[in-house]
């Protein structure tokens, strides 16, 4: 019940808060749960204390690394020294080993699948309790009482860790699904708005263009006036091109639909972006290994890739250049597109706002480029995962089912 406390409180009060705020709240709730476990322990006859204090500590270490684990490590040892008794120093040494070793796994742990994280956390918990029990063998006789205690301790530790991790992963899945639904609805609204506005604007543009072309053929206007008409016609063509681009948000164009493995589109966009990369001293490392095919709008996919390439290059130009890694591969009937840069990176708050209309991390940006990226991937039933660290770079991982 003590360990379920932070999960329930988070679900009721904090699930919809910002990520950075949630992180601090979860660390605080984990510290409270840990202290409650220590306040009501099982006291062994030899003076040792057995409780579940290391369950929240291991979870925070795996999900949050050293930065988030440090407050728990400090609170645990301060409280343990306050309680005193036999085993205080051993508790300090043991918690210090966990503090040093477990967070090393954090980055690898976060890249695992949901099932992989549950298994890893349970195995870490199992190893933790086995080491603890091994230290007790020097002070307890290896009789029936010890082995019963060992069985109960192992089942409790691993069982509780498994239940808590399943709940955490379910919360993460629900948050991702909710965000995906909200993003899908947002893109649908933009698509419908783009379609209606584009059609309404295109009609007067066509009429105006027709009358200007007729006027341009008149013999009663001067050469300078003809020049003005030519400029007007060029601007009308540009306006119609902008309208067509907005219309691409609405639906794929039938004349551009292909069934392919994206090799031509990837090669085409790579050739287009190479001069831009050279100007900003960015090296492009390209890898293509995909045989899976998919129906998609060629123009939209090309524009989607170009937007991501440009964003990656522009994220590195202030650093004097860098490397843009482009990798297209296949995995479990999914086309995987990985685009990684070594640029300035983004915070979790910035990542959470990507793809929203008129939000951009660039001063001169409009956000429509990333909106187009998310809209295009949404149309082919794909998903986008963004992994970024401030000052180290960003990775866009796109998964498209075939």
Short mmCIF file of C-alpha atoms in Angstrom, two decimals:
data_model
loop_
_atom_site.label_atom_id
_atom_site.label_comp_id
_atom_site.label_asym_id
_atom_site.label_seq_id
_atom_site.Cartn_x
_atom_site.Cartn_y
_atom_site.Cartn_z
CA UNK A 1 0.00 0.00 0.00
CA UNK A 2 2.87 2.37 0.77
CA UNK A 3 4.32 1.78 -2.71
CA UNK A 4 0.94 2.15 -4.44
CA UNK A 5 0.53 5.52 -2.73
CA UNK A 6 2.63 7.58 -5.23
CA UNK A 7 1.00 5.84 -8.22
CA UNK A 8 -2.54 6.62 -7.02
CA UNK A 9 -1.72 10.22 -6.03
CA UNK A 10 -0.06 10.83 -9.39
CA UNK A 11 -3.04 9.45 -11.32
CA UNK A 12 -5.55 11.53 -9.39
CA UNK A 13 -3.78 14.90 -9.18
CA UNK A 14 -0.74 15.19 -11.47
CA UNK A 15 -1.17 13.12 -14.66
CA UNK A 16 -2.05 16.15 -16.81
CA UNK A 17 0.70 18.42 -15.49
CA UNK A 18 3.85 19.38 -17.43
CA UNK A 19 6.63 16.78 -17.65
CA UNK A 20 9.25 18.73 -15.63
CA UNK A 21 6.72 19.38 -12.87
CA UNK A 22 5.64 15.71 -12.84
CA UNK A 23 9.22 14.55 -12.48
CA UNK A 24 9.75 16.54 -9.28
CA UNK A 25 6.40 15.38 -7.90
CA UNK A 26 7.20 11.71 -8.60
CA UNK A 27 10.57 11.99 -6.86
CA UNK A 28 8.86 13.58 -3.84
CA UNK A 29 6.12 10.92 -3.74
CA UNK A 30 8.74 8.16 -4.07
CA UNK A 31 10.65 9.65 -1.13
CA UNK A 32 7.46 9.66 0.99
CA UNK A 33 6.73 6.02 0.04
CA UNK A 34 10.32 5.04 0.88
CA UNK A 35 10.14 6.73 4.30
CA UNK A 36 6.80 5.05 5.05
CA UNK A 37 8.35 1.65 4.25
CA UNK A 38 11.25 2.43 6.60
CA UNK A 39 8.92 3.68 9.34
CA UNK A 40 7.03 0.35 9.43
CA UNK A 41 9.68 -2.33 8.75
CA UNK A 42 9.99 -6.00 9.63
CA UNK A 43 12.60 -6.14 12.41
CA UNK A 44 14.67 -9.31 12.39
CA UNK A 45 15.80 -10.88 15.66
CA UNK A 46 19.49 -10.31 14.80
CA UNK A 47 18.87 -6.55 14.63
CA UNK A 48 18.57 -6.11 10.86
CA UNK A 49 15.61 -4.31 9.33
CA UNK A 50 13.80 -5.66 6.29
CA UNK A 51 11.50 -3.45 4.22
CA UNK A 52 10.76 -2.41 0.63
CA UNK A 53 12.67 0.89 0.68
CA UNK A 54 14.81 -0.05 -2.34
CA UNK A 55 11.84 -0.62 -4.68
CA UNK A 56 11.10 3.11 -5.23
CA UNK A 57 14.84 3.79 -5.18
CA UNK A 58 15.50 1.29 -8.01
CA UNK A 59 12.54 2.59 -10.05
CA UNK A 60 13.70 6.22 -9.78
CA UNK A 61 17.28 5.15 -10.57
CA UNK A 62 16.22 3.33 -13.74
CA UNK A 63 13.82 5.99 -15.01
CA UNK A 64 15.56 9.14 -13.76
CA UNK A 65 19.29 8.47 -13.45
CA UNK A 66 21.67 10.04 -10.94
CA UNK A 67 20.06 13.49 -10.90
CA UNK A 68 16.67 12.23 -9.68
CA UNK A 69 18.07 9.45 -7.49
CA UNK A 70 20.30 11.71 -5.39
CA UNK A 71 17.45 13.22 -3.26
CA UNK A 72 16.18 9.72 -2.45
CA UNK A 73 19.69 8.51 -1.59
CA UNK A 74 20.18 11.48 0.75
CA UNK A 75 16.77 11.12 2.44
CA UNK A 76 17.16 7.33 2.86
CA UNK A 77 20.50 7.60 4.64
CA UNK A 78 19.49 10.58 6.80
CA UNK A 79 16.39 8.71 7.95
CA UNK A 80 18.31 5.45 8.48
CA UNK A 81 20.95 7.20 10.63
CA UNK A 82 18.14 8.85 12.57
CA UNK A 83 16.55 5.43 13.27
CA UNK A 84 19.96 3.99 14.22
CA UNK A 85 20.49 0.44 15.45
CA UNK A 86 22.39 -2.54 14.09
CA UNK A 87 23.06 -2.47 10.35
CA UNK A 88 23.00 1.32 9.91
CA UNK A 89 26.47 1.47 8.39
CA UNK A 90 25.80 -1.60 6.21
CA UNK A 91 22.61 0.11 4.95
CA UNK A 92 24.68 3.17 4.01
CA UNK A 93 27.19 1.05 2.10
CA UNK A 94 24.47 -0.96 0.39
CA UNK A 95 22.47 2.13 -0.69
CA UNK A 96 25.70 3.73 -1.93
CA UNK A 97 26.38 0.72 -4.15
CA UNK A 98 22.85 0.98 -5.60
CA UNK A 99 23.30 4.74 -6.07
CA UNK A 100 26.52 4.20 -8.01
CA UNK A 101 25.62 1.12 -10.07
CA UNK A 102 21.90 1.14 -10.98
CA UNK A 103 21.64 4.61 -12.66
CA UNK A 104 24.32 3.51 -15.14
CA UNK A 105 21.59 1.37 -16.74
CA UNK A 106 19.16 4.31 -17.05
CA UNK A 107 19.77 5.37 -20.67
CA UNK A 108 19.78 1.75 -21.89
CA UNK A 109 16.71 1.00 -19.78
CA UNK A 110 14.67 3.90 -21.28
CA UNK A 111 15.31 2.62 -24.82
CA UNK A 112 13.76 -0.76 -24.03
CA UNK A 113 10.20 -1.74 -24.88
CA UNK A 114 7.52 -1.67 -22.18
CA UNK A 115 7.88 -5.42 -21.59
CA UNK A 116 11.67 -5.13 -21.55
CA UNK A 117 11.56 -2.43 -18.88
CA UNK A 118 9.27 -4.52 -16.66
CA UNK A 119 11.56 -7.57 -16.94
CA UNK A 120 14.72 -5.48 -16.35
CA UNK A 121 13.26 -3.81 -13.25
CA UNK A 122 12.18 -7.18 -11.83
CA UNK A 123 15.59 -8.73 -12.47
CA UNK A 124 17.31 -5.74 -10.88
CA UNK A 125 15.04 -6.07 -7.87
CA UNK A 126 15.73 -9.82 -7.69
CA UNK A 127 19.50 -9.27 -7.82
CA UNK A 128 19.19 -6.57 -5.17
CA UNK A 129 17.34 -8.76 -2.66
CA UNK A 130 19.59 -11.78 -3.34
CA UNK A 131 22.70 -9.72 -2.55
CA UNK A 132 21.03 -8.41 0.61
CA UNK A 133 20.13 -11.95 1.70
CA UNK A 134 23.67 -13.13 0.97
CA UNK A 135 25.02 -10.49 3.38
CA UNK A 136 22.72 -11.91 6.08
CA UNK A 137 24.24 -15.40 5.79
CA UNK A 138 27.19 -14.22 7.89
CA UNK A 139 24.87 -13.39 10.79
CA UNK A 140 22.00 -15.89 10.51
CA UNK A 141 22.09 -19.70 10.68
CA UNK A 142 21.06 -21.30 7.38
CA UNK A 143 18.13 -23.13 8.94
CA UNK A 144 14.50 -23.56 7.87
CA UNK A 145 13.59 -20.18 9.33
CA UNK A 146 16.20 -18.43 7.13
CA UNK A 147 15.07 -20.18 3.95
CA UNK A 148 11.42 -19.35 4.65
CA UNK A 149 12.43 -15.73 5.16
CA UNK A 150 14.44 -15.86 1.91
CA UNK A 151 11.48 -17.24 -0.06
CA UNK A 152 9.08 -14.61 1.33
CA UNK A 153 11.55 -11.77 0.79
CA UNK A 154 12.26 -12.73 -2.83
CA UNK A 155 8.58 -13.21 -3.71
CA UNK A 156 7.61 -9.95 -2.02
CA UNK A 157 10.36 -7.84 -3.59
CA UNK A 158 9.98 -9.18 -7.12
CA UNK A 159 6.17 -9.36 -6.92
CA UNK A 160 5.79 -5.78 -5.71
CA UNK A 161 8.27 -4.51 -8.30
CA UNK A 162 6.38 -6.34 -11.05
CA UNK A 163 3.00 -4.88 -9.99
CA UNK A 164 4.35 -1.32 -9.67
CA UNK A 165 6.16 -1.50 -13.03
CA UNK A 166 3.05 -2.83 -14.81
CA UNK A 167 1.06 0.10 -13.41
CA UNK A 168 3.76 2.61 -14.42
CA UNK A 169 3.97 1.22 -17.94
CA UNK A 170 0.18 1.30 -18.22
CA UNK A 171 0.20 4.97 -17.20
CA UNK A 172 2.92 5.73 -19.78
CA UNK A 173 0.95 3.90 -22.49
CA UNK A 174 -2.25 5.76 -21.62
CA UNK A 175 -0.46 9.14 -21.74
CA UNK A 176 1.08 8.30 -25.13
CA UNK A 177 -2.26 7.11 -26.52
CA UNK A 178 -4.00 10.24 -25.27
CA UNK A 179 -1.34 12.47 -26.82
CA UNK A 180 -1.56 10.52 -30.08
CA UNK A 181 -5.35 10.93 -30.20
CA UNK A 182 -5.10 14.66 -29.43
CA UNK A 183 -2.45 15.07 -32.12
CA UNK A 184 -4.56 13.15 -34.63
CA UNK A 185 -7.61 15.31 -33.87
CA UNK A 186 -5.49 18.45 -34.15
CA UNK A 187 -4.17 17.39 -37.54
CA UNK A 188 -7.67 16.51 -38.75
CA UNK A 189 -8.89 19.99 -37.80
CA UNK A 190 -5.96 21.61 -39.62
CA UNK A 191 -6.57 19.40 -42.66
CA UNK A 192 -10.26 20.27 -42.84
CA UNK A 193 -9.53 23.97 -42.36
CA UNK A 194 -6.80 23.89 -45.00
CA UNK A 195 -9.10 22.14 -47.49
CA UNK A 196 -12.01 24.56 -47.01
CA UNK A 197 -9.85 27.70 -47.06
CA UNK A 198 -7.82 26.50 -50.04
CA UNK A 199 -10.90 25.84 -52.16
CA UNK A 200 -12.48 29.17 -51.20
CA UNK A 201 -9.33 31.15 -52.04
CA UNK A 202 -8.51 29.25 -55.24
CA UNK A 203 -11.75 30.32 -56.97
CA UNK A 204 -11.19 34.12 -56.80
CA UNK A 205 -7.51 33.59 -57.64
CA UNK A 206 -8.46 31.75 -60.85
CA UNK A 207 -10.96 34.45 -61.87
CA UNK A 208 -8.49 37.26 -61.17
CA UNK A 209 -5.74 35.47 -63.08
CA UNK A 210 -8.04 34.99 -66.09
CA UNK A 211 -9.03 38.65 -66.27
CA UNK A 212 -5.40 39.77 -65.92
CA UNK A 213 -4.38 37.50 -68.81
CA UNK A 214 -7.14 39.03 -70.96
CA UNK A 215 -6.05 42.52 -69.94
CA UNK A 216 -2.44 41.66 -70.79
CA UNK A 217 -3.48 40.99 -74.41
CA UNK A 218 -5.04 44.45 -74.78
CA UNK A 219 -3.39 46.88 -77.21
CA UNK A 220 -4.49 49.91 -75.19
CA UNK A 221 -2.00 49.49 -72.31
CA UNK A 222 1.61 50.64 -72.12
CA UNK A 223 4.67 48.43 -71.74
CA UNK A 224 5.12 49.50 -68.12
CA UNK A 225 1.51 48.54 -67.39
CA UNK A 226 2.13 45.15 -69.07
CA UNK A 227 5.09 44.71 -66.74
CA UNK A 228 2.85 45.35 -63.74
CA UNK A 229 0.36 42.76 -65.04
CA UNK A 230 3.14 40.20 -65.51
CA UNK A 231 4.28 40.76 -61.93
CA UNK A 232 0.69 40.39 -60.74
CA UNK A 233 0.30 37.09 -62.63
CA UNK A 234 3.55 35.78 -61.12
CA UNK A 235 2.35 36.65 -57.63
CA UNK A 236 -1.00 34.98 -58.31
CA UNK A 237 0.85 31.82 -59.39
CA UNK A 238 2.87 31.96 -56.17
CA UNK A 239 -0.31 32.41 -54.14
CA UNK A 240 -1.87 29.41 -55.90
CA UNK A 241 1.24 27.35 -55.10
CA UNK A 242 0.89 28.30 -51.41
CA UNK A 243 -2.78 27.29 -51.54
CA UNK A 244 -1.82 23.95 -53.10
CA UNK A 245 0.74 23.37 -50.33
CA UNK A 246 -1.93 23.97 -47.69
CA UNK A 247 -4.27 21.68 -49.57
CA UNK A 248 -1.67 18.92 -49.21
CA UNK A 249 -2.48 18.94 -45.47
CA UNK A 250 -6.00 17.80 -46.31
CA UNK A 251 -5.41 14.59 -48.25
CA UNK A 252 -2.87 12.79 -50.44
CA UNK A 253 -3.12 13.63 -54.14
CA UNK A 254 -4.07 10.59 -56.25
CA UNK A 255 -1.65 11.47 -59.07
CA UNK A 256 1.26 11.36 -56.58
CA UNK A 257 0.37 8.02 -54.95
CA UNK A 258 3.00 5.27 -55.29
CA UNK A 259 3.66 1.81 -53.87
CA UNK A 260 7.36 1.68 -53.10
CA UNK A 261 10.09 1.08 -50.52
CA UNK A 262 10.93 4.83 -50.46
CA UNK A 263 14.35 4.35 -52.06
CA UNK A 264 13.72 6.93 -54.83
CA UNK A 265 12.28 9.50 -52.42
CA UNK A 266 15.13 9.08 -49.95
CA UNK A 267 17.77 9.33 -52.69
CA UNK A 268 16.06 12.39 -54.21
CA UNK A 269 15.78 14.25 -50.89
CA UNK A 270 19.36 13.36 -49.95
CA UNK A 271 20.67 14.86 -53.20
CA UNK A 272 18.61 18.01 -52.65
CA UNK A 273 19.84 18.54 -49.11
CA UNK A 274 23.58 17.86 -49.74
CA UNK A 275 24.45 21.41 -50.97
CA UNK A 276 22.60 22.92 -47.98
CA UNK A 277 24.52 20.61 -45.64
CA UNK A 278 27.86 21.55 -47.26
CA UNK A 279 27.18 25.26 -46.79
CA UNK A 280 26.71 24.73 -43.04
CA UNK A 281 29.67 22.30 -42.75
CA UNK A 282 27.47 19.33 -41.95
CA UNK A 283 28.54 15.81 -42.95
CA UNK A 284 25.72 13.50 -44.06
CA UNK A 285 26.07 9.77 -43.28
CA UNK A 286 23.43 7.83 -45.18
CA UNK A 287 22.31 4.20 -44.89
CA UNK A 288 19.45 2.45 -46.72
CA UNK A 289 18.45 -1.14 -46.01
CA UNK A 290 14.73 -1.60 -46.61
CA UNK A 291 12.75 -3.94 -48.86
CA UNK A 292 9.28 -3.29 -47.40
CA UNK A 293 6.80 -1.34 -49.54
CA UNK A 294 4.01 1.07 -48.65
CA UNK A 295 1.33 3.18 -50.40
CA UNK A 296 2.02 6.90 -49.88
CA UNK A 297 1.95 10.34 -51.50
CA UNK A 298 5.42 10.79 -53.02
CA UNK A 299 5.44 14.60 -52.76
CA UNK A 300 4.33 14.60 -49.15
CA UNK A 301 6.98 12.05 -48.09
CA UNK A 302 9.67 14.00 -49.94
CA UNK A 303 8.65 17.26 -48.27
CA UNK A 304 8.44 15.51 -44.89
CA UNK A 305 12.02 14.19 -45.18
CA UNK A 306 13.36 17.53 -46.47
CA UNK A 307 11.82 19.34 -43.50
CA UNK A 308 13.43 16.92 -41.03
CA UNK A 309 16.82 17.10 -42.79
CA UNK A 310 16.75 20.91 -42.79
CA UNK A 311 15.79 21.06 -39.13
CA UNK A 312 18.69 18.76 -38.26
CA UNK A 313 21.18 20.82 -40.28
CA UNK A 314 19.92 24.13 -38.86
CA UNK A 315 20.25 22.71 -35.33
CA UNK A 316 23.99 22.21 -35.99
CA UNK A 317 24.87 25.41 -37.88
CA UNK A 318 25.35 27.47 -34.68
CA UNK A 319 27.85 24.83 -33.47
CA UNK A 320 29.95 25.25 -36.61
CA UNK A 321 28.71 22.04 -38.22
CA UNK A 322 28.26 18.43 -37.23
CA UNK A 323 27.02 15.08 -38.54
CA UNK A 324 23.55 14.22 -39.83
CA UNK A 325 22.85 10.48 -39.67
CA UNK A 326 20.09 9.22 -42.00
CA UNK A 327 19.18 5.53 -41.70
CA UNK A 328 16.27 3.73 -43.37
CA UNK A 329 15.76 0.13 -42.31
CA UNK A 330 13.03 -2.42 -41.63
CA UNK A 331 11.89 -4.10 -38.42
CA UNK A 332 8.92 -6.38 -37.82
CA UNK A 333 6.99 -5.27 -40.94
CA UNK A 334 7.67 -1.60 -40.18
CA UNK A 335 9.73 0.84 -42.22
CA UNK A 336 12.04 2.60 -39.76
CA UNK A 337 13.42 6.06 -40.60
CA UNK A 338 16.03 7.38 -38.18
CA UNK A 339 17.29 10.96 -38.54
CA UNK A 340 19.86 11.98 -35.95
CA UNK A 341 21.84 15.21 -35.60
CA UNK A 342 24.56 16.40 -33.24
CA UNK A 343 23.03 19.83 -32.75
CA UNK A 344 21.74 21.94 -29.86
CA UNK A 345 19.04 19.47 -28.79
CA UNK A 346 15.69 20.15 -27.12
CA UNK A 347 14.13 19.95 -23.68
CA UNK A 348 11.24 17.59 -22.93
CA UNK A 349 8.89 20.58 -22.88
CA UNK A 350 9.98 21.58 -26.40
CA UNK A 351 9.59 18.01 -27.65
CA UNK A 352 6.05 17.81 -26.24
CA UNK A 353 5.02 20.87 -28.29
CA UNK A 354 6.44 19.69 -31.62
CA UNK A 355 3.86 19.42 -34.40
CA UNK A 356 1.52 22.00 -32.92
CA UNK A 357 0.45 24.80 -35.28
CA UNK A 358 2.71 27.87 -35.15
CA UNK A 359 5.10 26.44 -32.58
CA UNK A 360 8.77 26.44 -33.57
CA UNK A 361 12.09 26.31 -31.72
CA UNK A 362 13.56 28.65 -34.37
CA UNK A 363 13.11 32.41 -34.00
CA UNK A 364 12.04 32.84 -37.62
CA UNK A 365 10.10 29.55 -37.79
CA UNK A 366 6.34 29.18 -38.19
CA UNK A 367 5.99 25.56 -37.06
CA UNK A 368 4.19 24.60 -40.27
CA UNK A 369 7.14 22.45 -41.38
CA UNK A 370 6.86 20.12 -38.38
CA UNK A 371 3.07 20.25 -38.61
CA UNK A 372 3.40 18.95 -42.17
CA UNK A 373 5.79 16.19 -40.96
CA UNK A 374 3.37 14.96 -38.29
CA UNK A 375 0.43 15.25 -40.69
CA UNK A 376 2.19 13.19 -43.37
CA UNK A 377 3.28 10.42 -40.97
CA UNK A 378 -0.21 10.36 -39.45
CA UNK A 379 -1.72 9.75 -42.92
CA UNK A 380 0.41 6.62 -43.43
CA UNK A 381 -0.53 5.35 -39.91
CA UNK A 382 3.01 5.90 -38.68
CA UNK A 383 4.41 7.11 -35.36
CA UNK A 384 7.15 9.60 -34.49
CA UNK A 385 9.37 9.27 -31.44
CA UNK A 386 11.73 12.10 -30.54
CA UNK A 387 14.75 11.58 -28.30
CA UNK A 388 16.78 14.67 -27.52
CA UNK A 389 19.24 16.01 -24.99
CA UNK A 390 20.16 19.65 -24.66
CA UNK A 391 23.59 20.28 -26.15
CA UNK A 392 24.00 16.74 -27.52
CA UNK A 393 21.53 16.42 -30.40
CA UNK A 394 18.17 15.05 -31.45
CA UNK A 395 16.93 11.81 -32.97
CA UNK A 396 13.66 11.46 -34.89
CA UNK A 397 12.57 7.82 -35.11
CA UNK A 398 9.71 7.26 -37.55
CA UNK A 399 7.96 3.89 -37.70
CA UNK A 400 5.60 3.20 -40.64
CA UNK A 401 3.62 -0.07 -40.76
CA UNK A 402 3.42 -1.85 -44.12
#
